Tab-separated table of C-alpha atoms in Angstrom:
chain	number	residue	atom	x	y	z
S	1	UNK	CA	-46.000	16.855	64.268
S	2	UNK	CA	-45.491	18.917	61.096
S	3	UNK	CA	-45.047	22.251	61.666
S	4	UNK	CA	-44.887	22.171	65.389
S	5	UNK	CA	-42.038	24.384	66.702
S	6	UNK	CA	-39.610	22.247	68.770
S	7	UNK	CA	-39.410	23.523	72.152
S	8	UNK	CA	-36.180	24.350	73.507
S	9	UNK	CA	-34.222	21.887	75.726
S	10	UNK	CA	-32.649	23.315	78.845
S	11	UNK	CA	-29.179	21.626	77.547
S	12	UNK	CA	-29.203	24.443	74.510
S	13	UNK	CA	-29.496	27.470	76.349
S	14	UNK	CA	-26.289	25.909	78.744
S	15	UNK	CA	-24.327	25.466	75.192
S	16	UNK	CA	-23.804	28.795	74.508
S	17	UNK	CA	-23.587	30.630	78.575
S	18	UNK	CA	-19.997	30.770	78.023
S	19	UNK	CA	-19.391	31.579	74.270
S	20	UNK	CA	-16.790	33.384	73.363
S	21	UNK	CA	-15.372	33.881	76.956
S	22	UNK	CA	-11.514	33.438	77.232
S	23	UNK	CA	-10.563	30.645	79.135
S	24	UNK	CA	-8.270	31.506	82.520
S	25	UNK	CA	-4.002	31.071	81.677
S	26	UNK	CA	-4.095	28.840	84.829
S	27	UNK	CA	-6.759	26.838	86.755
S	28	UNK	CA	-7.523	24.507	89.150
S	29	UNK	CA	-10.459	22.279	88.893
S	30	UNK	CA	-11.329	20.217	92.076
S	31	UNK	CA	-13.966	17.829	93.639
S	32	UNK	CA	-15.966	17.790	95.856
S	33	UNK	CA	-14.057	16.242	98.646
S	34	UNK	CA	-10.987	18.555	97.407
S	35	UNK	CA	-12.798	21.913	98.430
S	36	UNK	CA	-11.739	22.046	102.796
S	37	UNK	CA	-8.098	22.132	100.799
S	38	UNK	CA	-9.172	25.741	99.416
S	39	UNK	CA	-12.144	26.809	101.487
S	40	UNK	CA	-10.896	30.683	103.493
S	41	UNK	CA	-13.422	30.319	106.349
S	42	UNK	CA	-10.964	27.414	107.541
S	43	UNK	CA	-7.908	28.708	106.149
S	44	UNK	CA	-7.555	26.168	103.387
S	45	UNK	CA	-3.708	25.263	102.801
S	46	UNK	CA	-3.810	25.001	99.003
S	47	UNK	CA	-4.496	29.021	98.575
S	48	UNK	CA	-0.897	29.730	100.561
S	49	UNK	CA	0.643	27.045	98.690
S	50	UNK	CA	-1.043	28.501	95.208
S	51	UNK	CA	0.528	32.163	96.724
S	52	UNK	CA	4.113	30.394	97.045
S	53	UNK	CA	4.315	29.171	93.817
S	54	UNK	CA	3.804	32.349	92.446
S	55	UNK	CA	6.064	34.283	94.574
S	56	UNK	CA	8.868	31.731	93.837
S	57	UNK	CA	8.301	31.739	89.704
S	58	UNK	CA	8.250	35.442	89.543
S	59	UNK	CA	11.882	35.262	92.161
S	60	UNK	CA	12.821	32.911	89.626
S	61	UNK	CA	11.704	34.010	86.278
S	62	UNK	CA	10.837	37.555	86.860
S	63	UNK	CA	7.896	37.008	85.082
S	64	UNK	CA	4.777	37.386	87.684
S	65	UNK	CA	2.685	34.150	87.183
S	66	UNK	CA	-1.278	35.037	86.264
S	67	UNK	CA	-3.967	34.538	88.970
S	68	UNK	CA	-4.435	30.212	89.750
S	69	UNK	CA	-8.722	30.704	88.862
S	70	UNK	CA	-9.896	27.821	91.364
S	71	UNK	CA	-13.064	26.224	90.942
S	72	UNK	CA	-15.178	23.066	91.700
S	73	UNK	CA	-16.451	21.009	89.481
S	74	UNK	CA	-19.130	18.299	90.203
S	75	UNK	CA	-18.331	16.174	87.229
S	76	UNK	CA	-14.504	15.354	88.746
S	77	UNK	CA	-14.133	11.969	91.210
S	78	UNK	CA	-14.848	13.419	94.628
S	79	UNK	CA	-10.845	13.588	95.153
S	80	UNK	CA	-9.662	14.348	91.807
S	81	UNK	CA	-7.892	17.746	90.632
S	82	UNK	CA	-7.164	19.360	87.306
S	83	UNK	CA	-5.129	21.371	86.278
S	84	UNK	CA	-5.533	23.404	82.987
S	85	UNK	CA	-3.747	25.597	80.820
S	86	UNK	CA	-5.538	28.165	78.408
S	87	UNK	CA	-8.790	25.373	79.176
S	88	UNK	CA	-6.465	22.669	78.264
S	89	UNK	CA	-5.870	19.487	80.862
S	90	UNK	CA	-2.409	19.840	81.617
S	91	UNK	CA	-2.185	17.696	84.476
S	92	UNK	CA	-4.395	16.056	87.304
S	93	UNK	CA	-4.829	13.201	90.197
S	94	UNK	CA	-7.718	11.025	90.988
S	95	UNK	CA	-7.038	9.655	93.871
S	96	UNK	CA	-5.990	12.870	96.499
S	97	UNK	CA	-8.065	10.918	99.590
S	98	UNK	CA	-6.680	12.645	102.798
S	99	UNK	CA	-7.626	9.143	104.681
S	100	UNK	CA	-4.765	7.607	102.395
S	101	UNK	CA	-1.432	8.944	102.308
S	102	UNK	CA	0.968	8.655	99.104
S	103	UNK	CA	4.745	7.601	99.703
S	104	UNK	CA	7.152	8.316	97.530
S	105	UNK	CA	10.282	6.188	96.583
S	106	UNK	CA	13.060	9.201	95.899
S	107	UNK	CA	15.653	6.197	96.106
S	108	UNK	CA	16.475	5.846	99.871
S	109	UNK	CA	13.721	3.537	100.513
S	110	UNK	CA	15.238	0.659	103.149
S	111	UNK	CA	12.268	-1.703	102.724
S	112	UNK	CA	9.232	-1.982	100.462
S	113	UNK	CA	6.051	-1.121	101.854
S	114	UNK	CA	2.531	-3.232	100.848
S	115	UNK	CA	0.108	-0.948	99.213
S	116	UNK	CA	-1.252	0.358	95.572
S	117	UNK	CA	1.331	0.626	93.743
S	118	UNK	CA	1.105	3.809	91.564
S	119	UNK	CA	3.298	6.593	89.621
S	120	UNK	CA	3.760	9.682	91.098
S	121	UNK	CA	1.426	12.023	89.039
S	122	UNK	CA	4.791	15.310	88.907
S	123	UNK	CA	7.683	13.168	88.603
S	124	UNK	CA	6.767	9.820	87.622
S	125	UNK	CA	8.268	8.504	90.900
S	126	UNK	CA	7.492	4.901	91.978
S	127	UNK	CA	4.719	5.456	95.370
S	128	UNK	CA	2.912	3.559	97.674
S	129	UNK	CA	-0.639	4.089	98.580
S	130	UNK	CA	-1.374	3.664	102.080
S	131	UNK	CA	-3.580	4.518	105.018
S	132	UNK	CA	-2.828	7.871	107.216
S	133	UNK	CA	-2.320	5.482	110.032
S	134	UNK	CA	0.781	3.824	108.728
S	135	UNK	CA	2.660	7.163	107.346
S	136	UNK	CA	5.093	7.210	110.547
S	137	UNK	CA	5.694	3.409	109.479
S	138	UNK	CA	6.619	4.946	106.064
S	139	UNK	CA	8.411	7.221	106.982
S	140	UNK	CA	10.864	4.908	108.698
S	141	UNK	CA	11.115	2.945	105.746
S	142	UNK	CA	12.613	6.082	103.663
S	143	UNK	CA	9.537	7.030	102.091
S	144	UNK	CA	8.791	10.749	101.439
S	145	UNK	CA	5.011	11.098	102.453
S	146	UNK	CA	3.856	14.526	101.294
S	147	UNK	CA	0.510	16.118	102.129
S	148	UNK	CA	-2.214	16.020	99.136
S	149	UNK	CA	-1.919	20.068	99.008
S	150	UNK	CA	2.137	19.971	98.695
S	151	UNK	CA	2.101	17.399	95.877
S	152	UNK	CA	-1.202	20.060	94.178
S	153	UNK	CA	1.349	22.610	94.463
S	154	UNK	CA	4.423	20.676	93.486
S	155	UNK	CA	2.219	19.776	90.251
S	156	UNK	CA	1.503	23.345	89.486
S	157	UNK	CA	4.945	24.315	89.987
S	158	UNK	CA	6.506	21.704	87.415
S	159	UNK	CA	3.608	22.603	84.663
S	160	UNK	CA	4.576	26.599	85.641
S	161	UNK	CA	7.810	26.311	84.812
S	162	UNK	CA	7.540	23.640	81.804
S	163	UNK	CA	4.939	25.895	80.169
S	164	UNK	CA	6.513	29.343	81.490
S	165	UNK	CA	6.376	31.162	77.717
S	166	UNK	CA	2.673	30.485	77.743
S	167	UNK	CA	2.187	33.176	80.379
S	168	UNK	CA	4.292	36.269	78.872
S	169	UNK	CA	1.554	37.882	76.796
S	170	UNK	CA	1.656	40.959	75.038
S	171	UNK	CA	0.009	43.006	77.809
S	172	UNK	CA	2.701	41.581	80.189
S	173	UNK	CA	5.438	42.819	78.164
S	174	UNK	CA	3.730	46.147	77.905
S	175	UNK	CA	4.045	45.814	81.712
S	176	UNK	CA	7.329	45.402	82.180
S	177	UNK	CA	8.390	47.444	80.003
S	178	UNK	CA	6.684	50.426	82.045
S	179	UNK	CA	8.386	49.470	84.640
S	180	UNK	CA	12.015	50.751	83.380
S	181	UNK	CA	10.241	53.567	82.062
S	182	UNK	CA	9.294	54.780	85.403
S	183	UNK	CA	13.359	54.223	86.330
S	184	UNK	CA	15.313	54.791	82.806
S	185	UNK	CA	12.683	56.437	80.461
S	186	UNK	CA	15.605	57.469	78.328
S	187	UNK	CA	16.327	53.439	77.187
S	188	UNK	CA	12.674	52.776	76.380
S	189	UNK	CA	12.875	55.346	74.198
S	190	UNK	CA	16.070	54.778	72.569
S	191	UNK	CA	14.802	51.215	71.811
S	192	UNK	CA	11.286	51.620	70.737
S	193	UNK	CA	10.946	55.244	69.156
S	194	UNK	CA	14.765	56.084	68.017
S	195	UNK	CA	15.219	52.545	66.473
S	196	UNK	CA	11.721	51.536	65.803
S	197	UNK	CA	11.900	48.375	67.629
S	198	UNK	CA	8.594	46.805	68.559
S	199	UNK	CA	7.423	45.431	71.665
S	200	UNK	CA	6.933	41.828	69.523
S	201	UNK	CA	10.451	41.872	68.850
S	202	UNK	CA	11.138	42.198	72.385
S	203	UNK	CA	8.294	39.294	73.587
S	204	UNK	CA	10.199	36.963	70.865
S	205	UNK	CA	14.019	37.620	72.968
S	206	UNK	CA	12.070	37.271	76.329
S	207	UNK	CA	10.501	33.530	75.536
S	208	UNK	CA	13.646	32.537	74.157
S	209	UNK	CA	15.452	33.630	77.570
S	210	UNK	CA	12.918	32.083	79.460
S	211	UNK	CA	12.736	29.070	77.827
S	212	UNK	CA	16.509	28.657	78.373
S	213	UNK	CA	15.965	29.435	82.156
S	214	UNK	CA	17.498	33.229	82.172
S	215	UNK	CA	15.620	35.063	84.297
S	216	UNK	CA	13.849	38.422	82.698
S	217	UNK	CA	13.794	40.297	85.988
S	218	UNK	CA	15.945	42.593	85.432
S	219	UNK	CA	14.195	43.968	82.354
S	220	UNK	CA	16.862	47.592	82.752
S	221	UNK	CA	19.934	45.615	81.564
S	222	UNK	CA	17.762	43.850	78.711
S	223	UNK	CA	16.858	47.149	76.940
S	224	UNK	CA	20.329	48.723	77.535
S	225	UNK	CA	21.725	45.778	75.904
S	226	UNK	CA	19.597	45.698	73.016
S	227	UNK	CA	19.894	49.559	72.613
S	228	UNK	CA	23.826	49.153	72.809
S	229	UNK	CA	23.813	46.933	69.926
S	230	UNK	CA	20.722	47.831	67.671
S	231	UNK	CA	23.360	49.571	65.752
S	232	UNK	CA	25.485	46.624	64.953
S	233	UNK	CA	23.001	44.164	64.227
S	234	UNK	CA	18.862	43.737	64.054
S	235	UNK	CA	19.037	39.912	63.913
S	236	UNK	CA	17.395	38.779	67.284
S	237	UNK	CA	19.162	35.556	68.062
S	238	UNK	CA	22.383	37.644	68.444
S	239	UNK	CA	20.750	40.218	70.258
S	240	UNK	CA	19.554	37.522	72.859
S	241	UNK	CA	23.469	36.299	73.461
S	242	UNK	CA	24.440	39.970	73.751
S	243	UNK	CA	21.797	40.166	76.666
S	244	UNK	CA	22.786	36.298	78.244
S	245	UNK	CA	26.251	37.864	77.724
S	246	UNK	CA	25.556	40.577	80.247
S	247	UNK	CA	23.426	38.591	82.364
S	248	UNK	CA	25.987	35.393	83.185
S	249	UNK	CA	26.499	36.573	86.016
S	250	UNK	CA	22.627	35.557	87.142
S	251	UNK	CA	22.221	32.437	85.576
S	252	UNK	CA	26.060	30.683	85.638
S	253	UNK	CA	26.305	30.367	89.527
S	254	UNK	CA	22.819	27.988	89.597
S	255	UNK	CA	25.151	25.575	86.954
S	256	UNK	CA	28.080	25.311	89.638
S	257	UNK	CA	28.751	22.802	92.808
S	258	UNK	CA	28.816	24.398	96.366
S	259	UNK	CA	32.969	24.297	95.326
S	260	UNK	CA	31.820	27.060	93.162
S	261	UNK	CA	33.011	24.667	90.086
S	262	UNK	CA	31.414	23.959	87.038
S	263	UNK	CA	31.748	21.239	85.501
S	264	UNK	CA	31.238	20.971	81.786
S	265	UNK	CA	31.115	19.057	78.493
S	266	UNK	CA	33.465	21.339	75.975
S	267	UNK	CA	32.685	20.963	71.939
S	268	UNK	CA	36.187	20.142	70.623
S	269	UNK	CA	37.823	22.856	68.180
S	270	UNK	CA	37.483	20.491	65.407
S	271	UNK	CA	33.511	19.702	65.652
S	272	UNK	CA	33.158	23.835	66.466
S	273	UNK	CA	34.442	24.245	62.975
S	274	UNK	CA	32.698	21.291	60.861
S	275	UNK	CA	28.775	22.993	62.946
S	276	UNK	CA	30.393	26.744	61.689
S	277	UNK	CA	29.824	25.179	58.262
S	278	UNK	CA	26.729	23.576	59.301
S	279	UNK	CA	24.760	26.691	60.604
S	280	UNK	CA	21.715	27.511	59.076
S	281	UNK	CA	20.103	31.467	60.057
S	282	UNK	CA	16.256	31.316	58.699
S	283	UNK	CA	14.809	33.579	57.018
S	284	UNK	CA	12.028	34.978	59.243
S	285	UNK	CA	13.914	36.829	61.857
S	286	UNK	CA	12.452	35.337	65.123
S	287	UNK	CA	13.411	32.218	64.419
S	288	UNK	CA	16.488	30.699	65.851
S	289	UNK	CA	19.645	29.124	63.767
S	290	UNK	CA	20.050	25.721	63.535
S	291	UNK	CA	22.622	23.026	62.188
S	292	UNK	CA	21.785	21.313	59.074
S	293	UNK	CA	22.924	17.616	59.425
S	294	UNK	CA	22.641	14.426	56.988
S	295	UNK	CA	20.825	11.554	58.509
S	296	UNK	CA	23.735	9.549	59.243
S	297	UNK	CA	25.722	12.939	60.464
S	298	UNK	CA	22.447	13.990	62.757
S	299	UNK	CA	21.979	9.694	64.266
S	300	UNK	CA	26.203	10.461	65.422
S	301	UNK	CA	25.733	13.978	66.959
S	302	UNK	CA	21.972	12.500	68.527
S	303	UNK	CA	24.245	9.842	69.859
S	304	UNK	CA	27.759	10.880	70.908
S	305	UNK	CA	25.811	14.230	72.686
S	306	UNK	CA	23.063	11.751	74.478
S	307	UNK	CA	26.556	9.653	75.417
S	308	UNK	CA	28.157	12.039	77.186
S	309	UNK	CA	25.342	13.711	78.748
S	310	UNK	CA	24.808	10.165	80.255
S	311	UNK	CA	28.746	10.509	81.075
S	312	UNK	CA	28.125	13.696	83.257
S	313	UNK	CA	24.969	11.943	85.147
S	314	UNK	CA	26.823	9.254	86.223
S	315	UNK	CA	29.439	11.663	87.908
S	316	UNK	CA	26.672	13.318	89.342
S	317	UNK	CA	26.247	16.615	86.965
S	318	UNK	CA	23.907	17.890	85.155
S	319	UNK	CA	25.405	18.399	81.589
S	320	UNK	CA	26.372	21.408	80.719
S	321	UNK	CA	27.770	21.908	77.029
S	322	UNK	CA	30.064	24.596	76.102
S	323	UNK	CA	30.768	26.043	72.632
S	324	UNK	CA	31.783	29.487	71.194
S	325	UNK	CA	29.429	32.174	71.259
S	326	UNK	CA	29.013	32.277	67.292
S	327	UNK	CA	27.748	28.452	67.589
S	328	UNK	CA	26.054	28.530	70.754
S	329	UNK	CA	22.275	29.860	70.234
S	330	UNK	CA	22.572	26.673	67.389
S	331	UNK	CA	23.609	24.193	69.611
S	332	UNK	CA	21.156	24.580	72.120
S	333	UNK	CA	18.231	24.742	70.080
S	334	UNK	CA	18.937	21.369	68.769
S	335	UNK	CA	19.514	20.281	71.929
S	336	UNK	CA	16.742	20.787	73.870
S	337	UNK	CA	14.590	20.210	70.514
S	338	UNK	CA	15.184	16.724	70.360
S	339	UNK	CA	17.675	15.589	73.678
S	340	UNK	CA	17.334	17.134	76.497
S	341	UNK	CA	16.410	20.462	78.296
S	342	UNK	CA	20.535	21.029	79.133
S	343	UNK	CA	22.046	23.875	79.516
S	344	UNK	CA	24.414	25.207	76.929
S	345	UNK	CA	26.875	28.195	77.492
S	346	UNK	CA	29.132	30.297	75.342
S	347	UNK	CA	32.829	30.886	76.162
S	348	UNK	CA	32.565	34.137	76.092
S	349	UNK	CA	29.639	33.613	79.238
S	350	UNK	CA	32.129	31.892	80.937
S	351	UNK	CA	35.049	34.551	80.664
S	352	UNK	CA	32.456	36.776	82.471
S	353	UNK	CA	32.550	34.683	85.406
S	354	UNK	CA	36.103	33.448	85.559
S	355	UNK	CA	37.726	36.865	85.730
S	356	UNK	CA	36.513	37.720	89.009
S	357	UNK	CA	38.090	34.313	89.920
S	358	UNK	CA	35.357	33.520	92.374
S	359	UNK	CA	34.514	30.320	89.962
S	360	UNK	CA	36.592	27.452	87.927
S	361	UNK	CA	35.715	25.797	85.296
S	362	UNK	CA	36.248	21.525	85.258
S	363	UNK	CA	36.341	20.135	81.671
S	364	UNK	CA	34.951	16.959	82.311
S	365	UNK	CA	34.297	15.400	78.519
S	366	UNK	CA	35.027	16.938	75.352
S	367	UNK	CA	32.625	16.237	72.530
S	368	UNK	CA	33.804	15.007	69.047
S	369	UNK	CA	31.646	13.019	66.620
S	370	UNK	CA	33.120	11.206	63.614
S	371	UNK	CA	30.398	11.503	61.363
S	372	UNK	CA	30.370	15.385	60.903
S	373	UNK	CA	33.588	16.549	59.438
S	374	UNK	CA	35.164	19.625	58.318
S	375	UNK	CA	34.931	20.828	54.665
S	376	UNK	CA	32.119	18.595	53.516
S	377	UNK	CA	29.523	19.575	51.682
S	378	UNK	CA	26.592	21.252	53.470
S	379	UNK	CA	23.315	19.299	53.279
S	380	UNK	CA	21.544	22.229	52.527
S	381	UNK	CA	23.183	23.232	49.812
S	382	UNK	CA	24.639	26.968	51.234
């Protein structure tokens, strides 16, 4: 009727409960039939798993992984999970039924088991859905059969470690940074009041680390590093290979066989010096370099670099591409932009290792590509 004041609908007042709240870094959202995997009074085993993956990141990473908030939610399938980042659905499962068990074709399967055929939901494996009764029978057949909670964990661990820069905030930075202040106040000081370089700065070198897989734990050797050479330059790509410089000693070992070898992909002299004429630094300083290619010269190095990548798999290595340190930060970024996440190491990260002779180095391709050649013209015109 005109002029009758609606009354208010239960749904409006809901709308606005959580307004303006900040949505948790990490969470878990279950169902119903999901909550015995995190429920204390019967010692759950998803909140030990949840404790593992943090403890592992943070051995990993150095960087200590934010609280997992856990919660139920009645509108998921009764065995369905979520799992969100910032609020966002990263991830999930519908069909976690702990009266079925999922098997997991890793490649040794000796015969092919009847059930629902699905994909994996953390590597995109080929699996088998079948009852708990015939896991043994599974098994026998080659299958891996994880528990629901494992493959939860497994899940969160892979989404961790894709998403890893999401979690180093400013406050976290802040926090790590008081840690070497307790130990070596005299290099926090030396960095951020005698050269006036801010804690931003220092977040931008950190992401770039991590996203590369360097580990930030030992945040001492980071700050001496960057005090060491805040004289020589302020440009923070070369900062960051000063610091992988000092810490190859952390990360090389991981990219070597149990022959302590490493076996690697090396960018021929010739190609080094056609991307040295290539390299493009950006203007805005956290921003990394990258090579400036034609079409037909970018299709080649997309190519030849995806070719013997594919080279290395076959022998049963990941590829590793090595370059000198001038050209390095370059190469990787376009890389792992648009190939692969491979690693890519400097010649001057490899000395580091070599000297001590506990490690060799295998050249097991060398990288050329035709289309990029040495005094062209640059594309972009520097």
């Amino acid at each position: 009727m005109p002029g009758r004041r609606r009354r208010p609908r239960k749904y409006d007042e809901c709308c606005y409960t959580n307004f303006g709240e900040q949505p948790a870094p990490l969470e878990i959202q279950i169902g119903y039939g999901l909550i015995p995997l995190v429920d204390q009074q019967i010692k759950g085993p998803l909140l030990d798993e949840i404790t593992s993956v943090r403890n592992q990141l943070d051995c990993e990473y150095g960087l200590p992984l934010p609280k997992v908030h856990i919660r139920d939610n009645m509108c998921l399938d009764a065995y369905e999970y979520k799992i969100l980042l910032h609020g966002v659905e990263v991830g999930g499962y519908k069909e976690c039924n702990p009266h079925y068990v999922i098997c997991m074709d890793t490649g040794n399967v000796t015969e092919e088991l009847e059930g629902k055929m699905i994909k994996d939901p953390v590597f995109n494996l080929d699996a088998v859905i079948v009852s708990q009764t015939r896991k043994d029978e599974a098994k026998t057949f080659g299958y891996v059969t994880p528990e629901w909670y494992v493959l939860i964990k497994s899940h969160l661990y892979e989404i961790s470690v894709k998403n890893i820069t999401k979690f180093l905030d400013q406050c976290m930075v802040n926090t790590l940074v008081n840690k070497v202040r307790n130990r070596n106040p005299d290099v926090v000081d030396d960095v951020f009041f005698l050269h006036n370089f801010s804690t931003s700065k220092l977040k931008t070198i950190l992401n770039w680390l991590l996203e590369e897989g360097v580990s930030i734990r030992d945040m001492n050797t980071i700050l001496e590093t960057i005090a060491d050479n805040l004289e020589e330059t302020n440009r923070l790509s070369d900062l960051m290979e000063k610091i992988r410089e000092k810490l190859a000693y952390q990360f090389l070992p991981k990219l070597a066989d149990e022959n302590k070898k490493i076996h690697v992909i090396r960018v021929s002299q010739t190609l080094a010096k056609a991307l040295s004429e290539r390299i493009y630094y950006p203007g805005s300083n956290n921003e990394l370099p990258y090579y400036v290619f034609t079409p037909v010269a970018n299709k080649g190095f997309n190519n030849k670099v995806a070719e013997k990548a594919h080279c290395l798999f076959q022998k049963g290595y990941s590829p590793v591409f090595v370059i000198v340190k001038d050209l390095r930060t370059a190469l990787s970024n376009i890389i792992r932009q648009g190939l692969g996440n491979w690693s890519c190491i400097s010649d001057t990260e490899l000395c580091s290792v070599i000297k001590d002779k506990d490690y060799s180095i295998v050249v097991e391709e060398e990288l050329d590509v035709d289309e990029i050649k040495v005094n062209e013209s640059c594309p972009c015109g520097n």
